[in-house]
Amino acid sequence: MGGMVQHIDSKEVKPEVMDTQEEKLRKSLLIFAAAFMTFAVMLWLAIYWMMGLNFSSNVPLGYQAVSVASLIYYMRTRNFEVLRFVQLTLFLFAPFIMQWSIGSSVTSSGVALWALLAPIGALVVSGWKESIPWFFAYIVLTAVSGFFDFYLGSGTATGIPMNTIGVFFALNFAAMSSILYFLVRYFVVETEKIKIQLDQQHALLAEEQKKSERVLFNVLPSNIAERLKNSQGLIADGYADVTVMFADLVNFTQLTEQMSPEQMVGLLNTVFSGFDELSEKYGLEKIKTIGDAYMVVGGLSRERPDYVEDMANMAIDMLDFVARHPALVKRNLGIHIGIATGPVVAGVIGTKRFIYDLWGDTVNIASRLTDDARQGHILTDKLTYNRLRFGYLFEPPNVLNVKGKGEMTSYRMIGRVAHADGPDTAGNVYHLPAAGGAPASA
């Protein structure tokens, strides 16, 4: 019987009908119950005949014919609603009709008890709301049967001995209890399997979500990533005061002609990974890399109010990192840096590949300062200089002719005044390493 259930349930499904696990479980339960009932009716009829108890076999044979026909119809059409209605109707009415054809509930050995499978079956294959009418119909038919027994039935019409009636009472109760037990057990076991599968899928989904969130937080500033998670709308903000820095590698273009692609990408990864650690150390936000240039901003959040000083300290540490790292010293790699402070517009663009970027005059000034800085130099605009002049050393101002802006004053940072508890020495002033040569070129 189990093989027949699997065969029926594994028949090819039409492409447009894709069942969920719950729907598959409901269908399997109904097919199991239908197959079990068909087998039980055959066995019940055979036992009666072997005992020489002859009565009309039209009801059980008709039950089998309709039940098998509904299963064949389901195999061909996959119309579960029709199968469910037919089988539940058979479960409900056939036992009462068999009881009435034999005599009373006593002479039929309580065969009407089998009708309880209708509301129980509706409960597990349809739902609790759908089972209510079937349960109500079962109660009504039971009451009608009791009325017939009390007023119309004599209980002796069939001539069945009481000891035989008692045996069949036991058989009916045992068989009905068994089918209900195995039906509910199958439902519970399969439900637990579905729950385990759902838990596993949920765990995998949660892990994938964590991976996606990690990627998102690595690509975007944390506050922007949170907003993007919670809203699919346009993210655009204006900031009245931030500090933007560009750092551009020196001699990298010439080096690429001497390196394999793996060596070139590995060298960039070494440089920018070191810069990433510094940006995290100072609480600054890396915006992007453009070729061999690195862009970082401070002031997007007000968690660290001294973001201008943080940016200056990061710039100094970047020079020191490039000057001390063995792999970069070996390649004679250098950087030049430009820093500007002022208003910007920031936002997320793109739908498939998110990019968080900055726009505005402050960004352009930082980029121009980087272009005009020599190798190992840090150039700032006037507003940045005014914020840093009491804690850092600068050369006298220098006037630059910036394309699109005309003349602009720049200041080259040459040192940092040491804090009393800081690591700097040499008269409480840290001087940047001297860097000479021609203007840097990437």
CSV table of C-alpha atoms in Angstrom, one decimal:
chain,number,residue,atom,x,y,z
A,1,MET,CA,0.0,0.0,0.0
A,2,GLY,CA,2.9,2.4,0.8
A,3,GLY,CA,4.4,1.7,-2.7
A,4,MET,CA,1.1,2.5,-4.3
A,5,VAL,CA,1.0,5.8,-2.4
A,6,GLN,CA,4.5,6.7,-3.5
A,7,HIS,CA,3.7,5.7,-7.1
A,8,ILE,CA,0.6,7.9,-7.2
A,9,ASP,CA,2.3,10.8,-5.5
A,10,SER,CA,5.4,10.6,-7.7
A,11,LYS,CA,3.5,10.8,-11.1
A,12,GLU,CA,4.7,13.6,-13.3
A,13,VAL,CA,3.2,16.9,-12.3
A,14,LYS,CA,2.2,19.5,-14.9
A,15,PRO,CA,4.7,22.3,-15.2
A,16,GLU,CA,2.2,24.9,-14.0
A,17,VAL,CA,1.4,23.0,-10.8
A,18,MET,CA,4.3,23.3,-8.3
A,19,ASP,CA,3.3,22.1,-4.8
A,20,THR,CA,4.8,23.4,-1.6
A,21,GLN,CA,6.0,20.9,1.0
A,22,GLU,CA,2.8,21.3,3.0
A,23,GLU,CA,0.6,20.7,0.0
A,24,LYS,CA,2.6,17.6,-0.9
A,25,LEU,CA,2.1,16.3,2.7
A,26,ARG,CA,-1.7,16.9,2.6
A,27,LYS,CA,-1.9,15.0,-0.7
A,28,SER,CA,0.1,12.1,0.6
A,29,LEU,CA,-2.0,11.9,3.7
A,30,LEU,CA,-5.3,11.7,1.7
A,31,ILE,CA,-3.9,9.2,-0.7
A,32,PHE,CA,-2.6,7.1,2.2
A,33,ALA,CA,-6.0,7.2,3.9
A,34,ALA,CA,-7.9,6.4,0.7
A,35,ALA,CA,-5.6,3.4,-0.1
A,36,PHE,CA,-5.9,2.1,3.5
A,37,MET,CA,-9.7,2.4,3.5
A,38,THR,CA,-10.0,0.6,0.2
A,39,PHE,CA,-7.8,-2.2,1.6
A,40,ALA,CA,-9.8,-2.3,4.9
A,41,VAL,CA,-13.2,-2.5,3.1
A,42,MET,CA,-11.9,-5.5,1.1
A,43,LEU,CA,-10.6,-7.2,4.2
A,44,TRP,CA,-13.8,-6.4,6.1
A,45,LEU,CA,-16.0,-7.9,3.3
A,46,ALA,CA,-13.8,-11.0,3.0
A,47,ILE,CA,-14.0,-11.7,6.8
A,48,TYR,CA,-17.8,-11.5,6.7
A,49,TRP,CA,-18.1,-13.8,3.7
A,50,MET,CA,-15.7,-16.3,5.3
A,51,MET,CA,-17.9,-16.4,8.4
A,52,GLY,CA,-20.9,-17.1,6.2
A,53,LEU,CA,-22.6,-13.8,7.0
A,54,ASN,CA,-24.2,-12.9,3.7
A,55,PHE,CA,-25.7,-9.5,3.0
A,56,SER,CA,-25.7,-7.0,0.2
A,57,SER,CA,-22.2,-6.3,-1.0
A,58,ASN,CA,-23.3,-3.4,-3.2
A,59,VAL,CA,-22.2,-0.8,-0.7
A,60,PRO,CA,-18.6,-1.9,-0.2
A,61,LEU,CA,-18.1,-2.8,-3.9
A,62,GLY,CA,-19.6,0.6,-4.9
A,63,TYR,CA,-17.3,2.3,-2.4
A,64,GLN,CA,-14.2,0.6,-3.9
A,65,ALA,CA,-15.3,1.4,-7.5
A,66,VAL,CA,-15.8,5.1,-6.7
A,67,SER,CA,-12.6,5.4,-4.6
A,68,VAL,CA,-10.4,3.7,-7.3
A,69,ALA,CA,-12.0,5.9,-10.0
A,70,SER,CA,-11.2,9.1,-8.1
A,71,LEU,CA,-7.6,8.0,-7.6
A,72,ILE,CA,-7.2,7.3,-11.3
A,73,TYR,CA,-8.8,10.6,-12.2
A,74,TYR,CA,-6.4,12.4,-9.8
A,75,MET,CA,-3.4,10.6,-11.5
A,76,ARG,CA,-4.5,11.9,-14.9
A,77,THR,CA,-5.6,15.4,-14.0
A,78,ARG,CA,-3.8,16.2,-10.7
A,79,ASN,CA,-7.0,17.8,-9.6
A,80,PHE,CA,-6.7,17.5,-5.8
A,81,GLU,CA,-9.9,19.3,-4.9
A,82,VAL,CA,-12.0,16.7,-6.7
A,83,LEU,CA,-10.1,13.8,-5.1
A,84,ARG,CA,-10.4,15.4,-1.7
A,85,PHE,CA,-14.2,16.0,-1.9
A,86,VAL,CA,-14.9,12.5,-3.3
A,87,GLN,CA,-12.8,10.7,-0.7
A,88,LEU,CA,-14.1,12.6,2.3
A,89,THR,CA,-17.7,12.0,1.0
A,90,LEU,CA,-17.0,8.3,0.8
A,91,PHE,CA,-15.4,8.3,4.3
A,92,LEU,CA,-18.5,10.0,5.7
A,93,PHE,CA,-21.5,8.3,4.0
A,94,ALA,CA,-20.3,4.8,3.2
A,95,PRO,CA,-20.0,3.6,6.8
A,96,PHE,CA,-23.5,4.8,7.7
A,97,ILE,CA,-25.0,3.3,4.6
A,98,MET,CA,-23.3,0.0,5.4
A,99,GLN,CA,-24.6,0.1,8.9
A,100,TRP,CA,-28.2,0.8,7.8
A,101,SER,CA,-28.0,-2.0,5.2
A,102,ILE,CA,-27.0,-4.5,7.9
A,103,GLY,CA,-29.4,-3.3,10.6
A,104,SER,CA,-28.5,-1.2,13.6
A,105,SER,CA,-25.3,0.1,15.2
A,106,VAL,CA,-25.2,-3.1,17.3
A,107,THR,CA,-25.7,-5.6,14.6
A,108,SER,CA,-23.2,-3.8,12.3
A,109,SER,CA,-20.7,-3.8,15.1
A,110,GLY,CA,-20.4,0.0,15.1
A,111,VAL,CA,-19.2,0.2,11.5
A,112,ALA,CA,-20.3,3.8,11.4
A,113,LEU,CA,-17.3,4.6,13.5
A,114,TRP,CA,-15.3,4.6,10.3
A,115,ALA,CA,-17.1,7.8,9.3
A,116,LEU,CA,-15.0,9.7,11.9
A,117,LEU,CA,-12.3,9.5,9.3
A,118,ALA,CA,-14.1,12.2,7.3
A,119,PRO,CA,-13.7,15.1,9.8
A,120,ILE,CA,-10.3,13.9,10.9
A,121,GLY,CA,-9.2,13.6,7.3
A,122,ALA,CA,-10.5,17.1,6.5
A,123,LEU,CA,-8.7,18.5,9.5
A,124,VAL,CA,-5.3,17.2,8.3
A,125,VAL,CA,-5.7,17.6,4.6
A,126,SER,CA,-7.6,20.8,4.4
A,127,GLY,CA,-7.5,22.8,7.7
A,128,TRP,CA,-9.5,23.3,10.8
A,129,LYS,CA,-12.0,25.6,9.3
A,130,GLU,CA,-12.8,23.2,6.4
A,131,SER,CA,-13.2,20.3,8.8
A,132,ILE,CA,-16.1,22.0,10.7
A,133,PRO,CA,-18.8,21.1,8.2
A,134,TRP,CA,-17.6,17.5,7.9
A,135,PHE,CA,-17.6,17.1,11.7
A,136,PHE,CA,-21.1,18.6,11.9
A,137,ALA,CA,-22.3,16.2,9.2
A,138,TYR,CA,-20.8,13.3,11.1
A,139,ILE,CA,-22.6,14.3,14.3
A,140,VAL,CA,-25.9,14.7,12.4
A,141,LEU,CA,-25.6,11.3,10.8
A,142,THR,CA,-24.7,9.7,14.1
A,143,ALA,CA,-27.8,11.2,15.7
A,144,VAL,CA,-30.0,10.0,12.8
A,145,SER,CA,-28.5,6.6,13.1
A,146,GLY,CA,-29.2,6.6,16.8
A,147,PHE,CA,-32.8,7.6,16.1
A,148,PHE,CA,-33.2,4.7,13.6
A,149,ASP,CA,-31.8,2.3,16.2
A,150,PHE,CA,-34.1,3.4,18.9
A,151,TYR,CA,-37.4,3.7,17.0
A,152,LEU,CA,-37.0,1.4,14.0
A,153,GLY,CA,-34.4,-1.2,14.6
A,154,SER,CA,-34.9,-4.5,16.3
A,155,GLY,CA,-31.3,-5.6,16.3
A,156,THR,CA,-32.2,-9.2,15.4
A,157,ALA,CA,-33.0,-8.9,11.7
A,158,THR,CA,-29.7,-10.3,10.5
A,159,GLY,CA,-29.5,-13.2,12.9
A,160,ILE,CA,-25.8,-12.4,13.8
A,161,PRO,CA,-24.8,-14.0,17.1
A,162,MET,CA,-23.8,-11.6,19.9
A,163,ASN,CA,-20.4,-13.1,20.2
A,164,THR,CA,-19.7,-12.4,16.5
A,165,ILE,CA,-21.0,-8.9,17.0
A,166,GLY,CA,-18.6,-8.4,19.9
A,167,VAL,CA,-15.7,-9.6,17.8
A,168,PHE,CA,-16.5,-7.2,15.0
A,169,PHE,CA,-16.9,-4.4,17.5
A,170,ALA,CA,-13.3,-5.0,18.6
A,171,LEU,CA,-12.1,-5.3,15.0
A,172,ASN,CA,-13.8,-2.1,13.9
A,173,PHE,CA,-12.5,-0.2,16.9
A,174,ALA,CA,-9.0,-1.6,16.5
A,175,ALA,CA,-8.9,-0.9,12.7
A,176,MET,CA,-10.4,2.6,13.1
A,177,SER,CA,-8.0,3.4,15.9
A,178,SER,CA,-5.1,2.1,13.9
A,179,ILE,CA,-5.9,4.2,10.8
A,180,LEU,CA,-6.4,7.3,12.9
A,181,TYR,CA,-3.2,6.7,14.8
A,182,PHE,CA,-1.1,6.1,11.7
A,183,LEU,CA,-2.7,9.0,9.9
A,184,VAL,CA,-1.9,11.4,12.7
A,185,ARG,CA,1.6,9.8,13.2
A,186,TYR,CA,2.4,10.2,9.5
A,187,PHE,CA,1.3,13.8,9.7
A,188,VAL,CA,3.4,14.6,12.8
A,189,VAL,CA,6.5,12.8,11.4
A,190,GLU,CA,6.3,14.5,8.0
A,191,THR,CA,5.6,17.9,9.7
A,192,GLU,CA,8.7,17.5,11.8
A,193,LYS,CA,10.7,16.7,8.7
A,194,ILE,CA,9.4,19.8,7.0
A,195,LYS,CA,10.2,21.9,10.1
A,196,ILE,CA,13.8,20.5,10.1
A,197,GLN,CA,14.1,21.4,6.4
A,198,LEU,CA,12.7,24.8,6.9
A,199,ASP,CA,15.1,25.4,9.9
A,200,GLN,CA,18.0,24.3,7.7
A,201,GLN,CA,16.9,26.6,4.9
A,202,HIS,CA,16.3,29.4,7.3
A,203,ALA,CA,19.8,28.9,8.7
A,204,LEU,CA,21.3,28.9,5.2
A,205,LEU,CA,19.3,32.0,4.3
A,206,ALA,CA,20.4,33.8,7.5
A,207,GLU,CA,24.0,32.9,6.7
A,208,GLU,CA,23.7,34.2,3.2
A,209,GLN,CA,22.0,37.4,4.5
A,210,LYS,CA,25.0,37.9,6.9
A,211,LYS,CA,27.4,37.5,4.0
A,212,SER,CA,25.4,40.0,2.0
A,213,GLU,CA,25.3,42.4,4.9
A,214,ARG,CA,29.1,42.0,5.4
A,215,VAL,CA,29.7,42.8,1.7
A,216,LEU,CA,27.3,45.8,2.0
A,217,PHE,CA,29.0,47.2,5.1
A,218,ASN,CA,32.4,46.7,3.4
A,219,VAL,CA,31.3,48.6,0.3
A,220,LEU,CA,29.3,51.4,2.0
A,221,PRO,CA,29.6,53.5,5.2
A,222,SER,CA,27.9,51.8,8.1
A,223,ASN,CA,25.1,54.4,8.5
A,224,ILE,CA,24.4,54.4,4.8
A,225,ALA,CA,24.4,50.6,4.7
A,226,GLU,CA,21.8,50.5,7.5
A,227,ARG,CA,19.6,53.0,5.6
A,228,LEU,CA,19.9,51.0,2.4
A,229,LYS,CA,18.8,47.8,4.3
A,230,ASN,CA,15.7,49.5,5.7
A,231,SER,CA,14.7,51.5,2.7
A,232,GLN,CA,14.8,51.1,-1.1
A,233,GLY,CA,14.3,54.8,-1.7
A,234,LEU,CA,16.9,57.3,-3.0
A,235,ILE,CA,19.7,58.0,-0.6
A,236,ALA,CA,21.1,61.5,-1.0
A,237,ASP,CA,22.4,63.9,1.7
A,238,GLY,CA,24.1,67.2,1.8
A,239,TYR,CA,26.9,67.8,4.3
A,240,ALA,CA,27.9,71.3,5.2
A,241,ASP,CA,31.4,70.4,6.5
A,242,VAL,CA,33.4,67.3,5.8
A,243,THR,CA,37.1,66.6,5.0
A,244,VAL,CA,38.0,64.8,1.8
A,245,MET,CA,41.4,63.2,1.0
A,246,PHE,CA,42.8,61.8,-2.1
A,247,ALA,CA,46.0,59.7,-2.1
A,248,ASP,CA,47.6,58.9,-5.4
A,249,LEU,CA,50.5,56.4,-5.9
A,250,VAL,CA,53.7,57.6,-7.6
A,251,ASN,CA,55.6,55.6,-10.2
A,252,PHE,CA,52.8,53.0,-10.3
A,253,THR,CA,52.1,53.4,-14.0
A,254,GLN,CA,55.7,52.7,-14.8
A,255,LEU,CA,55.8,49.7,-12.5
A,256,THR,CA,52.8,48.1,-14.2
A,257,GLU,CA,54.9,47.7,-17.3
A,258,GLN,CA,57.3,45.5,-15.3
A,259,MET,CA,54.9,43.4,-13.4
A,260,SER,CA,52.5,40.5,-14.2
A,261,PRO,CA,48.8,41.1,-13.5
A,262,GLU,CA,49.0,39.1,-10.3
A,263,GLN,CA,51.9,41.1,-9.1
A,264,MET,CA,50.2,44.4,-9.9
A,265,VAL,CA,47.0,43.5,-8.2
A,266,GLY,CA,48.9,42.0,-5.2
A,267,LEU,CA,50.8,45.3,-4.8
A,268,LEU,CA,47.7,47.4,-4.9
A,269,ASN,CA,46.0,45.1,-2.4
A,270,THR,CA,49.0,45.5,-0.1
A,271,VAL,CA,48.8,49.3,-0.3
A,272,PHE,CA,45.0,49.7,-0.1
A,273,SER,CA,44.6,47.1,2.6
A,274,GLY,CA,47.1,49.1,4.8
A,275,PHE,CA,45.1,52.3,4.0
A,276,ASP,CA,41.9,50.5,4.9
A,277,GLU,CA,43.3,49.6,8.3
A,278,LEU,CA,44.3,53.2,8.9
A,279,SER,CA,40.8,54.5,7.9
A,280,GLU,CA,39.2,52.1,10.4
A,281,LYS,CA,41.7,53.1,13.1
A,282,TYR,CA,40.8,56.8,12.7
A,283,GLY,CA,37.1,56.3,12.2
A,284,LEU,CA,37.1,57.6,8.6
A,285,GLU,CA,35.1,56.3,5.7
A,286,LYS,CA,36.8,54.9,2.6
A,287,ILE,CA,34.7,56.0,-0.4
A,288,LYS,CA,36.4,54.2,-3.3
A,289,THR,CA,39.6,53.5,-5.2
A,290,ILE,CA,40.0,54.9,-8.7
A,291,GLY,CA,42.8,53.1,-10.4
A,292,ASP,CA,45.8,53.7,-8.2
A,293,ALA,CA,44.1,56.6,-6.2
A,294,TYR,CA,42.5,56.2,-2.8
A,295,MET,CA,39.6,58.4,-1.6
A,296,VAL,CA,38.6,58.8,2.0
A,297,VAL,CA,36.2,61.2,3.9
A,298,GLY,CA,35.7,62.3,7.5
A,299,GLY,CA,32.7,64.0,9.0
A,300,LEU,CA,29.8,62.0,7.5
A,301,SER,CA,28.9,61.1,11.1
A,302,ARG,CA,29.5,63.2,14.1
A,303,GLU,CA,30.7,60.4,16.3
A,304,ARG,CA,34.2,61.7,16.0
A,305,PRO,CA,34.2,65.5,16.1
A,306,ASP,CA,37.9,65.8,15.4
A,307,TYR,CA,37.7,64.4,11.9
A,308,VAL,CA,40.0,67.0,10.4
A,309,GLU,CA,42.8,66.0,12.8
A,310,ASP,CA,42.0,62.3,12.2
A,311,MET,CA,42.4,62.9,8.5
A,312,ALA,CA,45.7,64.7,9.0
A,313,ASN,CA,47.0,61.9,11.2
A,314,MET,CA,45.9,59.2,8.7
A,315,ALA,CA,47.7,61.1,5.9
A,316,ILE,CA,50.9,61.1,7.9
A,317,ASP,CA,50.6,57.4,8.8
A,318,MET,CA,50.0,56.7,5.1
A,319,LEU,CA,53.3,58.3,4.2
A,320,ASP,CA,55.0,56.4,6.9
A,321,PHE,CA,53.3,53.1,5.8
A,322,VAL,CA,54.5,53.5,2.2
A,323,ALA,CA,58.0,54.6,3.4
A,324,ARG,CA,58.5,51.6,5.7
A,325,HIS,CA,56.7,48.6,4.1
A,326,PRO,CA,59.5,46.4,2.6
A,327,ALA,CA,57.5,45.4,-0.6
A,328,LEU,CA,56.7,49.1,-1.3
A,329,VAL,CA,60.3,50.3,-0.6
A,330,LYS,CA,61.6,47.6,-2.9
A,331,ARG,CA,59.5,49.0,-5.7
A,332,ASN,CA,60.4,52.6,-4.9
A,333,LEU,CA,56.7,53.4,-4.6
A,334,GLY,CA,55.5,56.7,-3.2
A,335,ILE,CA,52.3,58.7,-2.7
A,336,HIS,CA,51.2,62.3,-2.8
A,337,ILE,CA,48.1,63.5,-0.9
A,338,GLY,CA,45.6,66.3,-1.1
A,339,ILE,CA,43.1,67.3,1.6
A,340,ALA,CA,40.2,69.7,1.4
A,341,THR,CA,37.4,70.7,3.8
A,342,GLY,CA,34.0,72.0,3.0
A,343,PRO,CA,30.5,71.1,1.8
A,344,VAL,CA,29.7,68.0,-0.3
A,345,VAL,CA,26.7,66.1,-1.6
A,346,ALA,CA,26.7,62.3,-1.0
A,347,GLY,CA,24.5,59.5,-2.1
A,348,VAL,CA,24.1,56.0,-3.5
A,349,ILE,CA,23.8,55.5,-7.2
A,350,GLY,CA,23.1,52.3,-9.1
A,351,THR,CA,20.6,49.5,-8.6
A,352,LYS,CA,22.6,46.3,-9.2
A,353,ARG,CA,26.1,47.5,-8.1
A,354,PHE,CA,25.8,50.1,-5.4
A,355,ILE,CA,28.3,53.0,-5.4
A,356,TYR,CA,28.4,55.5,-2.6
A,357,ASP,CA,30.1,58.7,-3.9
A,358,LEU,CA,30.7,62.4,-3.1
A,359,TRP,CA,30.2,65.4,-5.4
A,360,GLY,CA,31.0,69.1,-5.0
A,361,ASP,CA,33.7,71.7,-5.0
A,362,THR,CA,35.4,70.2,-2.0
A,363,VAL,CA,36.0,66.9,-3.8
A,364,ASN,CA,37.4,68.7,-6.9
A,365,ILE,CA,39.8,70.8,-4.7
A,366,ALA,CA,41.1,67.7,-2.9
A,367,SER,CA,41.7,66.1,-6.3
A,368,ARG,CA,43.5,69.1,-7.7
A,369,LEU,CA,45.7,69.4,-4.6
A,370,THR,CA,46.7,65.8,-5.0
A,371,ASP,CA,47.7,66.4,-8.6
A,372,ASP,CA,49.9,69.4,-7.6
A,373,ALA,CA,51.5,67.7,-4.6
A,374,ARG,CA,55.0,66.2,-5.0
A,375,GLN,CA,55.9,62.7,-3.9
A,376,GLY,CA,55.8,62.5,-0.2
A,377,HIS,CA,53.9,65.8,0.2
A,378,ILE,CA,50.6,66.6,1.8
A,379,LEU,CA,48.8,69.6,0.5
A,380,THR,CA,45.7,71.1,2.1
A,381,ASP,CA,43.4,73.9,1.3
A,382,LYS,CA,43.0,77.1,3.4
A,383,LEU,CA,40.0,75.9,5.5
A,384,THR,CA,41.8,72.6,6.4
A,385,TYR,CA,44.9,74.6,7.3
A,386,ASN,CA,42.9,76.9,9.6
A,387,ARG,CA,41.6,73.9,11.5
A,388,LEU,CA,45.1,72.3,11.8
A,389,ARG,CA,47.5,75.1,12.2
A,390,PHE,CA,47.8,75.0,15.9
A,391,GLY,CA,48.6,71.3,16.1
A,392,TYR,CA,50.6,70.8,12.8
A,393,LEU,CA,53.4,72.5,11.0
A,394,PHE,CA,53.0,74.0,7.6
A,395,GLU,CA,55.2,75.7,5.0
A,396,PRO,CA,54.2,79.3,4.0
A,397,PRO,CA,51.2,79.4,1.7
A,398,ASN,CA,51.6,78.7,-2.0
A,399,VAL,CA,49.3,80.0,-4.7
A,400,LEU,CA,48.2,77.4,-7.3
A,401,ASN,CA,46.5,78.0,-10.6
A,402,VAL,CA,43.8,75.4,-10.5
A,403,LYS,CA,41.9,74.6,-13.8
A,404,GLY,CA,38.3,75.8,-13.5
A,405,LYS,CA,38.9,77.8,-10.3
A,406,GLY,CA,41.8,80.1,-11.1
A,407,GLU,CA,44.2,80.9,-8.2
A,408,MET,CA,43.9,79.0,-5.0
A,409,THR,CA,46.0,79.0,-1.9
A,410,SER,CA,47.5,75.7,-0.7
A,411,TYR,CA,49.5,74.7,2.4
A,412,ARG,CA,52.0,71.9,2.6
A,413,MET,CA,52.0,70.0,5.9
A,414,ILE,CA,55.6,69.3,7.1
A,415,GLY,CA,55.1,68.1,10.7
A,416,ARG,CA,53.0,67.6,13.7
A,417,VAL,CA,53.2,69.0,17.2
A,418,ALA,CA,53.5,66.1,19.6
A,419,HIS,CA,51.1,65.6,22.5
A,420,ALA,CA,52.6,65.3,25.9
A,421,ASP,CA,51.6,61.6,26.2
A,422,GLY,CA,52.3,60.8,22.5
A,423,PRO,CA,55.1,58.8,20.9
A,424,ASP,CA,56.6,61.8,19.0
A,425,THR,CA,60.0,63.1,20.0
A,426,ALA,CA,62.6,65.5,18.8
A,427,GLY,CA,61.6,68.6,20.6
A,428,ASN,CA,57.9,67.6,20.8
A,429,VAL,CA,57.6,68.0,17.1
A,430,TYR,CA,57.3,65.2,14.5
A,431,HIS,CA,58.7,66.2,11.1
A,432,LEU,CA,57.5,64.4,8.0
A,433,PRO,CA,60.4,62.8,6.1
A,434,ALA,CA,62.0,65.1,3.5
A,435,ALA,CA,60.8,64.4,0.0
A,436,GLY,CA,62.2,66.1,-3.0
A,437,GLY,CA,62.2,65.6,-6.7
A,438,ALA,CA,60.1,66.7,-9.5
A,439,PRO,CA,56.3,67.0,-9.2
A,440,ALA,CA,54.7,63.6,-8.7
A,441,SER,CA,53.0,61.8,-11.5
A,442,ALA,CA,50.9,58.7,-11.1
